[in-house]
PDB file of C-alpha atoms in Angstrom:
ATOM      1  CA  MET A   1     137.520 151.966  50.786  1.00  0.00           C
ATOM      2  CA  LYS A   2     138.522 148.871  53.040  1.00  0.00           C
ATOM      3  CA  ASN A   3     135.193 147.478  54.378  1.00  0.00           C
ATOM      4  CA  GLU A   4     135.284 146.701  58.386  1.00  0.00           C
ATOM      5  CA  ASN A   5     135.365 142.867  57.755  1.00  0.00           C
ATOM      6  CA  ASN A   6     138.566 143.286  54.932  1.00  0.00           C
ATOM      7  CA  TRP A   7     136.311 141.269  52.764  1.00  0.00           C
ATOM      8  CA  ASP A   8     138.011 141.077  48.959  1.00  0.00           C
ATOM      9  CA  PHE A   9     135.816 142.479  46.428  1.00  0.00           C
ATOM     10  CA  GLU A  10     134.928 138.815  45.137  1.00  0.00           C
ATOM     11  CA  THR A  11     133.330 138.054  48.688  1.00  0.00           C
ATOM     12  CA  ILE A  12     131.115 141.199  48.696  1.00  0.00           C
ATOM     13  CA  CYS A  13     129.681 140.009  45.347  1.00  0.00           C
ATOM     14  CA  ALA A  14     129.011 136.476  46.581  1.00  0.00           C
ATOM     15  CA  LYS A  15     127.898 137.375  50.223  1.00  0.00           C
ATOM     16  CA  GLU A  16     124.721 138.371  51.489  1.00  0.00           C
ATOM     17  CA  LEU A  17     125.228 141.280  53.989  1.00  0.00           C
ATOM     18  CA  THR A  18     122.424 140.673  56.202  1.00  0.00           C
ATOM     19  CA  GLU A  19     122.742 139.316  59.902  1.00  0.00           C
ATOM     20  CA  PHE A  20     121.058 135.837  59.813  1.00  0.00           C
ATOM     21  CA  GLN A  21     119.507 134.280  62.768  1.00  0.00           C
ATOM     22  CA  SER A  22     118.870 130.505  63.280  1.00  0.00           C
ATOM     23  CA  GLY A  23     116.326 129.527  61.069  1.00  0.00           C
ATOM     24  CA  ASP A  24     116.333 132.499  58.631  1.00  0.00           C
ATOM     25  CA  ALA A  25     116.517 131.821  54.806  1.00  0.00           C
ATOM     26  CA  HIS A  26     120.066 131.658  53.593  1.00  0.00           C
ATOM     27  CA  ILE A  27     119.599 134.293  50.845  1.00  0.00           C
ATOM     28  CA  LEU A  28     118.366 137.382  50.985  1.00  0.00           C
ATOM     29  CA  PRO A  29     114.588 137.664  51.260  1.00  0.00           C
ATOM     30  CA  ILE A  30     112.277 139.685  49.576  1.00  0.00           C
ATOM     31  CA  ASN A  31     110.338 141.807  51.730  1.00  0.00           C
ATOM     32  CA  ALA A  32     107.120 142.199  49.881  1.00  0.00           C
ATOM     33  CA  THR A  33     105.205 144.428  52.252  1.00  0.00           C
ATOM     34  CA  SER A  34     104.578 148.096  52.525  1.00  0.00           C
ATOM     35  CA  SER A  35     104.402 148.518  55.796  1.00  0.00           C
ATOM     36  CA  PHE A  36     105.576 146.780  59.161  1.00  0.00           C
ATOM     37  CA  SER A  37     104.755 145.237  62.369  1.00  0.00           C
ATOM     38  CA  TYR A  38     105.916 146.372  66.026  1.00  0.00           C
ATOM     39  CA  GLU A  39     105.665 144.437  69.329  1.00  0.00           C
ATOM     40  CA  ASN A  40     103.852 147.526  70.812  1.00  0.00           C
ATOM     41  CA  VAL A  41     102.857 150.958  70.361  1.00  0.00           C
ATOM     42  CA  GLU A  42     105.684 152.661  72.038  1.00  0.00           C
ATOM     43  CA  ASP A  43     108.351 150.731  69.626  1.00  0.00           C
ATOM     44  CA  SER A  44     106.390 151.864  66.662  1.00  0.00           C
ATOM     45  CA  ILE A  45     106.387 155.602  67.749  1.00  0.00           C
ATOM     46  CA  ASP A  46     110.290 155.593  68.483  1.00  0.00           C
ATOM     47  CA  VAL A  47     110.739 154.259  65.011  1.00  0.00           C
ATOM     48  CA  PHE A  48     108.412 156.630  63.586  1.00  0.00           C
ATOM     49  CA  THR A  49     109.487 159.558  65.275  1.00  0.00           C
ATOM     50  CA  GLY A  50     113.486 158.691  64.668  1.00  0.00           C
ATOM     51  CA  LYS A  51     114.031 157.672  68.128  1.00  0.00           C
ATOM     52  CA  LYS A  52     114.792 154.427  67.118  1.00  0.00           C
ATOM     53  CA  GLU A  53     115.744 152.550  63.988  1.00  0.00           C
ATOM     54  CA  GLY A  54     113.662 150.624  61.866  1.00  0.00           C
ATOM     55  CA  TYR A  55     111.363 150.648  58.898  1.00  0.00           C
ATOM     56  CA  VAL A  56     108.018 152.572  58.906  1.00  0.00           C
ATOM     57  CA  TYR A  57     106.991 152.017  55.199  1.00  0.00           C
ATOM     58  CA  THR A  58     108.696 150.262  52.245  1.00  0.00           C
ATOM     59  CA  ARG A  59     108.576 153.826  50.134  1.00  0.00           C
ATOM     60  CA  TYR A  60     111.246 154.971  52.432  1.00  0.00           C
ATOM     61  CA  GLY A  61     113.031 151.418  52.774  1.00  0.00           C
ATOM     62  CA  ASN A  62     112.920 147.930  53.748  1.00  0.00           C
ATOM     63  CA  PRO A  63     115.470 145.445  54.745  1.00  0.00           C
ATOM     64  CA  THR A  64     115.921 144.081  51.010  1.00  0.00           C
ATOM     65  CA  ILE A  65     116.350 147.455  49.663  1.00  0.00           C
ATOM     66  CA  THR A  66     119.051 148.403  52.608  1.00  0.00           C
ATOM     67  CA  ALA A  67     120.816 145.413  52.049  1.00  0.00           C
ATOM     68  CA  ILE A  68     121.177 146.062  48.099  1.00  0.00           C
ATOM     69  CA  GLN A  69     122.080 149.676  48.739  1.00  0.00           C
ATOM     70  CA  ASN A  70     124.789 148.680  51.185  1.00  0.00           C
ATOM     71  CA  LYS A  71     126.426 145.578  48.986  1.00  0.00           C
ATOM     72  CA  LEU A  72     126.117 148.456  45.777  1.00  0.00           C
ATOM     73  CA  ALA A  73     127.925 151.177  48.198  1.00  0.00           C
ATOM     74  CA  LEU A  74     130.580 148.457  49.072  1.00  0.00           C
ATOM     75  CA  LEU A  75     131.061 147.326  45.455  1.00  0.00           C
ATOM     76  CA  GLU A  76     131.071 150.768  43.677  1.00  0.00           C
ATOM     77  CA  GLY A  77     133.515 152.183  46.797  1.00  0.00           C
ATOM     78  CA  PHE A  78     136.073 149.226  47.037  1.00  0.00           C
ATOM     79  CA  ASP A  79     139.058 151.370  46.395  1.00  0.00           C
ATOM     80  CA  MET A  80     137.850 154.785  47.723  1.00  0.00           C
ATOM     81  CA  ASN A  81     138.888 156.458  50.889  1.00  0.00           C
ATOM     82  CA  ASP A  82     135.897 158.094  51.203  1.00  0.00           C
ATOM     83  CA  LYS A  83     132.632 156.135  52.459  1.00  0.00           C
ATOM     84  CA  PRO A  84     130.083 156.016  49.667  1.00  0.00           C
ATOM     85  CA  PHE A  85     126.452 155.347  49.957  1.00  0.00           C
ATOM     86  CA  CYS A  86     124.070 154.325  47.798  1.00  0.00           C
ATOM     87  CA  VAL A  87     120.229 155.190  47.111  1.00  0.00           C
ATOM     88  CA  MET A  88     118.075 152.762  45.378  1.00  0.00           C
ATOM     89  CA  CYS A  89     115.340 154.574  42.880  1.00  0.00           C
ATOM     90  CA  ASN A  90     112.056 153.072  41.240  1.00  0.00           C
ATOM     91  CA  SER A  91     113.349 154.045  37.639  1.00  0.00           C
ATOM     92  CA  GLY A  92     116.373 155.721  35.752  1.00  0.00           C
ATOM     93  CA  LEU A  93     114.018 158.923  35.578  1.00  0.00           C
ATOM     94  CA  ALA A  94     113.485 159.018  39.621  1.00  0.00           C
ATOM     95  CA  ALA A  95     116.941 158.782  40.224  1.00  0.00           C
ATOM     96  CA  VAL A  96     118.164 161.145  37.837  1.00  0.00           C
ATOM     97  CA  THR A  97     115.362 163.755  39.300  1.00  0.00           C
ATOM     98  CA  THR A  98     116.380 162.732  42.812  1.00  0.00           C
ATOM     99  CA  LEU A  99     120.325 163.562  42.106  1.00  0.00           C
ATOM    100  CA  CYS A 100     119.367 166.714  40.119  1.00  0.00           C
ATOM    101  CA  ILE A 101     116.605 168.197  43.502  1.00  0.00           C
ATOM    102  CA  SER A 102     119.573 166.656  45.751  1.00  0.00           C
ATOM    103  CA  VAL A 103     122.432 168.611  44.449  1.00  0.00           C
ATOM    104  CA  LEU A 104     120.634 171.890  42.666  1.00  0.00           C
ATOM    105  CA  GLU A 105     118.891 174.634  43.833  1.00  0.00           C
ATOM    106  CA  ALA A 106     117.039 177.754  42.417  1.00  0.00           C
ATOM    107  CA  GLY A 107     119.432 179.833  40.667  1.00  0.00           C
ATOM    108  CA  ASP A 108     122.347 176.939  40.117  1.00  0.00           C
ATOM    109  CA  GLU A 109     122.975 175.820  36.580  1.00  0.00           C
ATOM    110  CA  MET A 110     124.314 172.287  35.128  1.00  0.00           C
ATOM    111  CA  ILE A 111     125.816 171.266  31.963  1.00  0.00           C
ATOM    112  CA  THR A 112     124.781 168.083  29.941  1.00  0.00           C
ATOM    113  CA  GLN A 113     125.120 166.868  26.775  1.00  0.00           C
ATOM    114  CA  GLY A 114     122.918 167.273  23.755  1.00  0.00           C
ATOM    115  CA  ASN A 115     122.157 163.307  22.777  1.00  0.00           C
ATOM    116  CA  LEU A 116     120.230 162.044  26.039  1.00  0.00           C
ATOM    117  CA  TYR A 117     117.349 159.544  26.602  1.00  0.00           C
ATOM    118  CA  GLY A 118     114.444 161.764  26.021  1.00  0.00           C
ATOM    119  CA  GLY A 119     112.834 161.182  29.135  1.00  0.00           C
ATOM    120  CA  THR A 120     116.099 162.870  30.734  1.00  0.00           C
ATOM    121  CA  THR A 121     116.049 165.723  28.339  1.00  0.00           C
ATOM    122  CA  GLU A 122     112.345 166.571  28.777  1.00  0.00           C
ATOM    123  CA  ILE A 123     113.542 166.720  32.673  1.00  0.00           C
ATOM    124  CA  PHE A 124     116.143 169.074  31.980  1.00  0.00           C
ATOM    125  CA  LYS A 125     113.837 171.326  29.670  1.00  0.00           C
ATOM    126  CA  LYS A 126     110.707 171.569  31.015  1.00  0.00           C
ATOM    127  CA  ILE A 127     110.867 170.458  34.734  1.00  0.00           C
ATOM    128  CA  LEU A 128     114.252 171.730  36.240  1.00  0.00           C
ATOM    129  CA  SER A 129     113.457 175.559  34.837  1.00  0.00           C
ATOM    130  CA  ARG A 130     110.287 175.628  36.737  1.00  0.00           C
ATOM    131  CA  TYR A 131     112.544 175.358  39.747  1.00  0.00           C
ATOM    132  CA  GLY A 132     114.989 178.302  38.612  1.00  0.00           C
ATOM    133  CA  ILE A 133     117.974 175.976  37.237  1.00  0.00           C
ATOM    134  CA  LYS A 134     119.516 176.693  34.328  1.00  0.00           C
ATOM    135  CA  VAL A 135     120.795 173.577  32.118  1.00  0.00           C
ATOM    136  CA  HIS A 136     123.176 174.015  29.373  1.00  0.00           C
ATOM    137  CA  PHE A 137     123.395 171.672  26.380  1.00  0.00           C
ATOM    138  CA  THR A 138     126.713 171.339  25.124  1.00  0.00           C
ATOM    139  CA  ASP A 139     129.028 168.746  22.996  1.00  0.00           C
ATOM    140  CA  HIS A 140     130.576 166.817  25.498  1.00  0.00           C
ATOM    141  CA  GLU A 141     133.308 165.492  23.152  1.00  0.00           C
ATOM    142  CA  ASN A 142     134.877 169.072  23.065  1.00  0.00           C
ATOM    143  CA  GLU A 143     136.452 169.523  26.362  1.00  0.00           C
ATOM    144  CA  GLN A 144     137.491 173.035  25.230  1.00  0.00           C
ATOM    145  CA  GLU A 145     133.495 173.822  25.021  1.00  0.00           C
ATOM    146  CA  ILE A 146     133.301 172.531  28.549  1.00  0.00           C
ATOM    147  CA  GLU A 147     135.843 174.467  30.162  1.00  0.00           C
ATOM    148  CA  LYS A 148     134.602 177.627  28.297  1.00  0.00           C
ATOM    149  CA  LEU A 149     131.165 177.232  29.518  1.00  0.00           C
ATOM    150  CA  ILE A 150     132.331 176.466  33.168  1.00  0.00           C
ATOM    151  CA  SER A 151     134.435 179.650  33.135  1.00  0.00           C
ATOM    152  CA  GLU A 152     131.711 181.830  32.002  1.00  0.00           C
ATOM    153  CA  ASN A 153     128.975 180.569  34.335  1.00  0.00           C
ATOM    154  CA  PRO A 154     130.303 180.471  37.779  1.00  0.00           C
ATOM    155  CA  LYS A 155     126.949 179.092  39.249  1.00  0.00           C
ATOM    156  CA  ILE A 156     127.320 175.803  37.470  1.00  0.00           C
ATOM    157  CA  LYS A 157     127.421 172.754  40.231  1.00  0.00           C
ATOM    158  CA  LEU A 158     126.845 169.832  38.220  1.00  0.00           C
ATOM    159  CA  LEU A 159     128.101 168.199  34.925  1.00  0.00           C
ATOM    160  CA  TYR A 160     125.792 165.489  33.806  1.00  0.00           C
ATOM    161  CA  PHE A 161     126.229 163.079  30.642  1.00  0.00           C
ATOM    162  CA  GLU A 162     125.460 159.530  29.655  1.00  0.00           C
ATOM    163  CA  THR A 163     128.070 157.232  28.178  1.00  0.00           C
ATOM    164  CA  PRO A 164     127.250 155.234  26.384  1.00  0.00           C
ATOM    165  CA  SER A 165     124.515 157.646  25.585  1.00  0.00           C
ATOM    166  CA  ASN A 166     120.921 156.249  24.858  1.00  0.00           C
ATOM    167  CA  PRO A 167     119.896 155.454  22.438  1.00  0.00           C
ATOM    168  CA  THR A 168     122.737 156.352  20.023  1.00  0.00           C
ATOM    169  CA  ILE A 169     125.424 154.724  21.897  1.00  0.00           C
ATOM    170  CA  SER A 170     127.851 156.924  21.491  1.00  0.00           C
ATOM    171  CA  CYS A 171     130.684 156.591  24.146  1.00  0.00           C
ATOM    172  CA  LEU A 172     132.685 159.912  25.748  1.00  0.00           C
ATOM    173  CA  ASP A 173     136.231 159.915  27.315  1.00  0.00           C
ATOM    174  CA  ILE A 174     135.285 160.196  31.127  1.00  0.00           C
ATOM    175  CA  LYS A 175     138.629 160.847  32.206  1.00  0.00           C
ATOM    176  CA  LYS A 176     139.102 163.872  29.632  1.00  0.00           C
ATOM    177  CA  ILE A 177     135.764 165.360  30.977  1.00  0.00           C
ATOM    178  CA  VAL A 178     136.378 164.952  34.649  1.00  0.00           C
ATOM    179  CA  ASP A 179     139.995 166.357  34.332  1.00  0.00           C
ATOM    180  CA  VAL A 180     138.263 169.682  32.762  1.00  0.00           C
ATOM    181  CA  VAL A 181     135.518 170.033  35.754  1.00  0.00           C
ATOM    182  CA  GLN A 182     137.817 168.825  38.461  1.00  0.00           C
ATOM    183  CA  PRO A 183     139.539 172.224  39.222  1.00  0.00           C
ATOM    184  CA  TYR A 184     136.378 173.890  39.533  1.00  0.00           C
ATOM    185  CA  GLN A 185     134.929 171.480  42.137  1.00  0.00           C
ATOM    186  CA  ILE A 186     131.694 170.772  39.823  1.00  0.00           C
ATOM    187  CA  LEU A 187     129.868 167.311  40.798  1.00  0.00           C
ATOM    188  CA  THR A 188     130.022 164.599  37.910  1.00  0.00           C
ATOM    189  CA  ALA A 189     127.165 162.309  37.208  1.00  0.00           C
ATOM    190  CA  ILE A 190     127.283 159.492  34.966  1.00  0.00           C
ATOM    191  CA  ASP A 191     124.267 157.781  33.886  1.00  0.00           C
ATOM    192  CA  ASN A 192     125.386 154.183  32.602  1.00  0.00           C
ATOM    193  CA  THR A 193     122.448 152.550  31.522  1.00  0.00           C
ATOM    194  CA  PHE A 194     124.117 150.076  29.128  1.00  0.00           C
ATOM    195  CA  ALA A 195     127.440 149.212  30.344  1.00  0.00           C
ATOM    196  CA  THR A 196     128.411 146.948  33.534  1.00  0.00           C
ATOM    197  CA  PRO A 197     130.092 149.452  36.328  1.00  0.00           C
ATOM    198  CA  TYR A 198     133.086 146.643  35.657  1.00  0.00           C
TER     199      TYR A 198
END
């Protein structure tokens, strides 16, 4: 992705991606607030109803969160043609849950590996099943097993894995796995807890 300012990757890493006014802090401030003030009731109503851009409550976003999401999206999508986006979550399990409920619905199926973080396994085994989502656990080092499972289960919409896995730190060949699922147009999600993305 070529960013609109044509910045280099290093510039995106070093630069604050916010608009500064005279007298503002020269680094991204932390907005430690739950709610926001407006000049008048009409402005707040317009923001609350979605007629105007703005912040309502930090649970839904604030300037600090927006700046971080925008920076991460630019970095992750630097060489992509599509415009990437980023959603910040308060924990890894919140991110995993948000992912699953965003891309799966009742009747859908997904594939994951056997050696996952325990909390993630609990979500997949106990929570998703309550919503009619079936989870297949398989050996992700065996590409033939993954392909067989996909070809026999056309309702599979997502392949999820950790690499390095938590807590065993086993590493999977991302390219091999993606090459198997790509022809089936299945979304792939990778949880990378231990390694930097770069």
